[in-house]
Amino acid sequence: MSTYQLYGFAQSGHSYKVALMLELLGLDWQVVKVDFFKGETRSDEYRNNVNEMGEVPVLVENGEKMTQSGVILDYLADKYGQFGGETAAEKRDIWRWVLYDNHKISSQIGPLRFMVGIKKMDENDVTKYLRGRITDALGVMNKHLDGQDYFVANRPTIADFTLCSYLFFADEFGYDWADYPHVDRWLNNIKALKGWQHPYDLLPKLEA
Amino acid sequence: MSTYQLYGFAQSGHSYKVALMLELLGLDWQVVKVDFFKGETRSDEYRNNVNEMGEVPVLVENGEKMTQSGVILDYLADKYGQFGGETAAEKRDIWRWVLYDNHKISSQIGPLRFMVGIKKMDENDVTKYLRGRITDALGVMNKHLDGQDYFVANRPTIADFTLCSYLFFADEFGYDWADYPHVDRWLNNIKALKGWQHPYDLLPKLEA
């Protein structure tokens, strides 16, 4: 058995955050495929035995389960001494962006991408609402990256890995990085990291 | 000048999270009122000089600004040795709920409450979308609290303070805690803490 088992699937940007980190750290891990589209995360079985929050990813190490991608990334950064903050101020700066991602980026792009990219819905009031919030938040990201290669301390950290995840599916939810040149440059910096792979190459893709 | 200055306003559940913590710790603090409804957080002045993320709260200590309520709560818990985790596992458990709150609770209830409670909009497809997500997330919270007085380690922590904030405005966005009896009991536990005050008593209420 591998050192780490990761519950997830390829369409989940949240699973990708952790898969990317495991890969960039060169760790030994394997996937436990979760069939989100068949309702697996909503089942009592999953909520009672895997994750009460009904979410992926879940990382298992020596039989112990850890949930929430931000917690998992922070744990791995600390344990392996890579991609984390070197000072208390840097650690706070990283958490600041992990929270921004959970509040303003991933939690808004995830549902938009599900609606228009997976369920192929037409644009509607909900997708317009989500796009409004996402456009504002991407503007904040683009401005922050002006003159910087990465979000914190100008080197790759878990702040970048949490923020980038859903952006690699941009064609599926209709954004063009030409409108956000600093975001575009930063995504290319992440793609150039040794070990980087696209979510669809790292995790099993489910039939939607 | 007080030890801490807090940029915020009473309708902001995110500001309340920090105001409540400062009050429960018995610290010396004062408010810097931010007129969200007049667009202050969207101005260049605010984004360039106060918070590039265009958000409240911002906590100032000795002239240094700190943003994101989860980061501020964690900083204060560490500094004053209260309401934090005592072990690495407890700290991870707290962050897990802080992230859940940012992703699934506050980021969904905030906009719903703005639409129906402040702007007095009729129910529409966006409010229905938000209610669907909120109802699921409150179900997770209610189940977790079955047999527990607080979210982590059965004592009050910053996990509770982040999760409770918007719930004190429930009448404004149309939820009834009779449907979530464990959430109801837990909110009463928080109200019983020495120093607890309602957001409208702790922070200046803006004209919407």
PDB file of C-alpha atoms in Angstrom, chain A residues 14 42 44 47-48 51-55 64 66-71 74-75 89 92-93 95-100 102-104 106-108 111-112 115 124-126 129-130 133 136 140 143-144, chain B residues 14 42 44 47-48 51-55 64 66-71 74-75 89 92-93 95-100 102-104 106-108 111-112 115 124-126 129-130 133 136 140 143-144:
ATOM      1  CA  HIS A  14     -10.145  20.571  -4.287  1.00  0.00           C
ATOM      2  CA  ARG A  42     -23.965  12.412   0.013  1.00  0.00           C
ATOM      3  CA  ASP A  44     -24.659   8.006   5.008  1.00  0.00           C
ATOM      4  CA  ARG A  47     -20.540  10.755   5.862  1.00  0.00           C
ATOM      5  CA  ASN A  48     -20.355   8.301   8.755  1.00  0.00           C
ATOM      6  CA  ASN A  51     -15.915  12.547   5.948  1.00  0.00           C
ATOM      7  CA  GLU A  52     -18.807  13.986   7.948  1.00  0.00           C
ATOM      8  CA  MET A  53     -18.576  17.130   5.783  1.00  0.00           C
ATOM      9  CA  GLY A  54     -19.527  15.090   2.715  1.00  0.00           C
ATOM     10  CA  GLU A  55     -16.570  16.335   0.696  1.00  0.00           C
ATOM     11  CA  GLU A  64      -5.824   8.263   9.943  1.00  0.00           C
ATOM     12  CA  MET A  66      -7.499  14.238   7.354  1.00  0.00           C
ATOM     13  CA  THR A  67     -10.019  16.540   5.641  1.00  0.00           C
ATOM     14  CA  GLN A  68     -10.139  20.053   4.118  1.00  0.00           C
ATOM     15  CA  SER A  69      -7.513  20.710   1.454  1.00  0.00           C
ATOM     16  CA  GLY A  70      -6.110  23.769   3.279  1.00  0.00           C
ATOM     17  CA  VAL A  71      -5.431  21.719   6.416  1.00  0.00           C
ATOM     18  CA  ASP A  74      -0.464  22.979   5.616  1.00  0.00           C
ATOM     19  CA  TYR A  75       0.219  19.603   7.265  1.00  0.00           C
ATOM     20  CA  ALA A  89       4.246  36.367   9.104  1.00  0.00           C
ATOM     21  CA  ARG A  92      -0.239  34.052   8.142  1.00  0.00           C
ATOM     22  CA  ASP A  93       0.109  35.426   4.624  1.00  0.00           C
ATOM     23  CA  TRP A  95      -3.428  31.215   5.324  1.00  0.00           C
ATOM     24  CA  ARG A  96      -4.846  34.573   4.238  1.00  0.00           C
ATOM     25  CA  TRP A  97      -4.826  33.378   0.620  1.00  0.00           C
ATOM     26  CA  VAL A  98      -5.999  29.855   1.473  1.00  0.00           C
ATOM     27  CA  LEU A  99      -9.038  31.449   3.129  1.00  0.00           C
ATOM     28  CA  TYR A 100      -9.563  33.878   0.244  1.00  0.00           C
ATOM     29  CA  ASN A 102     -12.065  28.954  -0.053  1.00  0.00           C
ATOM     30  CA  HIS A 103     -14.344  31.965   0.299  1.00  0.00           C
ATOM     31  CA  LYS A 104     -14.072  33.794  -3.000  1.00  0.00           C
ATOM     32  CA  SER A 106     -12.944  27.769  -5.335  1.00  0.00           C
ATOM     33  CA  SER A 107     -16.341  27.969  -3.608  1.00  0.00           C
ATOM     34  CA  GLN A 108     -17.673  30.104  -6.481  1.00  0.00           C
ATOM     35  CA  PRO A 111     -20.431  25.421  -8.752  1.00  0.00           C
ATOM     36  CA  LEU A 112     -20.157  27.564 -11.929  1.00  0.00           C
ATOM     37  CA  MET A 115     -23.331  24.033 -14.031  1.00  0.00           C
ATOM     38  CA  ASN A 124     -28.925  31.846 -16.067  1.00  0.00           C
ATOM     39  CA  ASP A 125     -29.310  34.121 -13.047  1.00  0.00           C
ATOM     40  CA  VAL A 126     -27.240  31.830 -10.839  1.00  0.00           C
ATOM     41  CA  TYR A 129     -24.324  35.787  -9.943  1.00  0.00           C
ATOM     42  CA  LEU A 130     -21.344  33.434  -9.680  1.00  0.00           C
ATOM     43  CA  ARG A 133     -18.217  37.260  -7.756  1.00  0.00           C
ATOM     44  CA  ASP A 136     -14.131  40.535  -8.865  1.00  0.00           C
ATOM     45  CA  VAL A 140      -7.869  40.983  -6.892  1.00  0.00           C
ATOM     46  CA  LYS A 143      -3.526  42.922  -9.246  1.00  0.00           C
ATOM     47  CA  HIS A 144      -1.672  41.116  -6.451  1.00  0.00           C
TER      48      HIS A 144
ATOM     49  CA  HIS B  14     -16.956  38.446   9.327  1.00  0.00           C
ATOM     50  CA  ARG B  42     -14.475  48.748  -3.461  1.00  0.00           C
ATOM     51  CA  ASP B  44      -8.908  52.236  -4.805  1.00  0.00           C
ATOM     52  CA  ARG B  47      -7.730  48.477  -1.676  1.00  0.00           C
ATOM     53  CA  ASN B  48      -4.382  50.261  -1.916  1.00  0.00           C
ATOM     54  CA  ASN B  51      -6.914  45.661   2.303  1.00  0.00           C
ATOM     55  CA  GLU B  52      -6.098  44.627  -1.255  1.00  0.00           C
ATOM     56  CA  MET B  53      -8.817  41.952  -0.960  1.00  0.00           C
ATOM     57  CA  GLY B  54     -11.455  44.673  -0.577  1.00  0.00           C
ATOM     58  CA  GLU B  55     -12.893  43.143   2.572  1.00  0.00           C
ATOM     59  CA  GLU B  64       0.395  46.663  11.361  1.00  0.00           C
ATOM     60  CA  MET B  66      -3.866  41.811   9.492  1.00  0.00           C
ATOM     61  CA  THR B  67      -6.658  40.518   7.232  1.00  0.00           C
ATOM     62  CA  GLN B  68      -8.953  37.455   6.940  1.00  0.00           C
ATOM     63  CA  SER B  69     -10.953  36.682  10.075  1.00  0.00           C
ATOM     64  CA  GLY B  70      -9.605  33.106  10.299  1.00  0.00           C
ATOM     65  CA  VAL B  71      -6.006  34.345  10.372  1.00  0.00           C
ATOM     66  CA  ASP B  74      -5.806  32.091  15.047  1.00  0.00           C
ATOM     67  CA  TYR B  75      -3.292  34.859  15.796  1.00  0.00           C
ATOM     68  CA  ALA B  89      -4.520  17.566  16.042  1.00  0.00           C
ATOM     69  CA  ARG B  92      -6.004  21.027  12.542  1.00  0.00           C
ATOM     70  CA  ASP B  93      -9.542  20.253  13.664  1.00  0.00           C
ATOM     71  CA  TRP B  95      -8.771  24.998  10.898  1.00  0.00           C
ATOM     72  CA  ARG B  96     -10.948  22.335   9.278  1.00  0.00           C
ATOM     73  CA  TRP B  97     -14.063  24.094  10.577  1.00  0.00           C
ATOM     74  CA  VAL B  98     -12.720  27.583   9.857  1.00  0.00           C
ATOM     75  CA  LEU B  99     -12.309  26.487   6.228  1.00  0.00           C
ATOM     76  CA  TYR B 100     -15.711  24.813   6.160  1.00  0.00           C
ATOM     77  CA  ASN B 102     -15.457  30.148   4.775  1.00  0.00           C
ATOM     78  CA  HIS B 103     -16.404  27.745   1.995  1.00  0.00           C
ATOM     79  CA  LYS B 104     -19.875  26.538   2.906  1.00  0.00           C
ATOM     80  CA  SER B 106     -20.363  32.445   5.719  1.00  0.00           C
ATOM     81  CA  SER B 107     -19.627  32.744   1.991  1.00  0.00           C
ATOM     82  CA  GLN B 108     -23.174  31.526   1.218  1.00  0.00           C
ATOM     83  CA  PRO B 111     -24.882  37.064   0.137  1.00  0.00           C
ATOM     84  CA  LEU B 112     -28.298  35.505   0.962  1.00  0.00           C
ATOM     85  CA  MET B 115     -30.239  40.001  -0.779  1.00  0.00           C
ATOM     86  CA  ASN B 124     -35.399  34.231  -6.808  1.00  0.00           C
ATOM     87  CA  ASP B 125     -33.210  31.610  -8.479  1.00  0.00           C
ATOM     88  CA  VAL B 126     -30.068  32.928  -6.781  1.00  0.00           C
ATOM     89  CA  TYR B 129     -29.431  28.293  -5.027  1.00  0.00           C
ATOM     90  CA  LEU B 130     -27.879  29.779  -1.877  1.00  0.00           C
ATOM     91  CA  ARG B 133     -26.196  25.053  -0.198  1.00  0.00           C
ATOM     92  CA  ASP B 136     -26.981  21.152   3.384  1.00  0.00           C
ATOM     93  CA  VAL B 140     -23.677  18.884   8.602  1.00  0.00           C
ATOM     94  CA  LYS B 143     -25.256  16.425  13.013  1.00  0.00           C
ATOM     95  CA  HIS B 144     -21.739  17.218  14.248  1.00  0.00           C
TER      96      HIS B 144
END
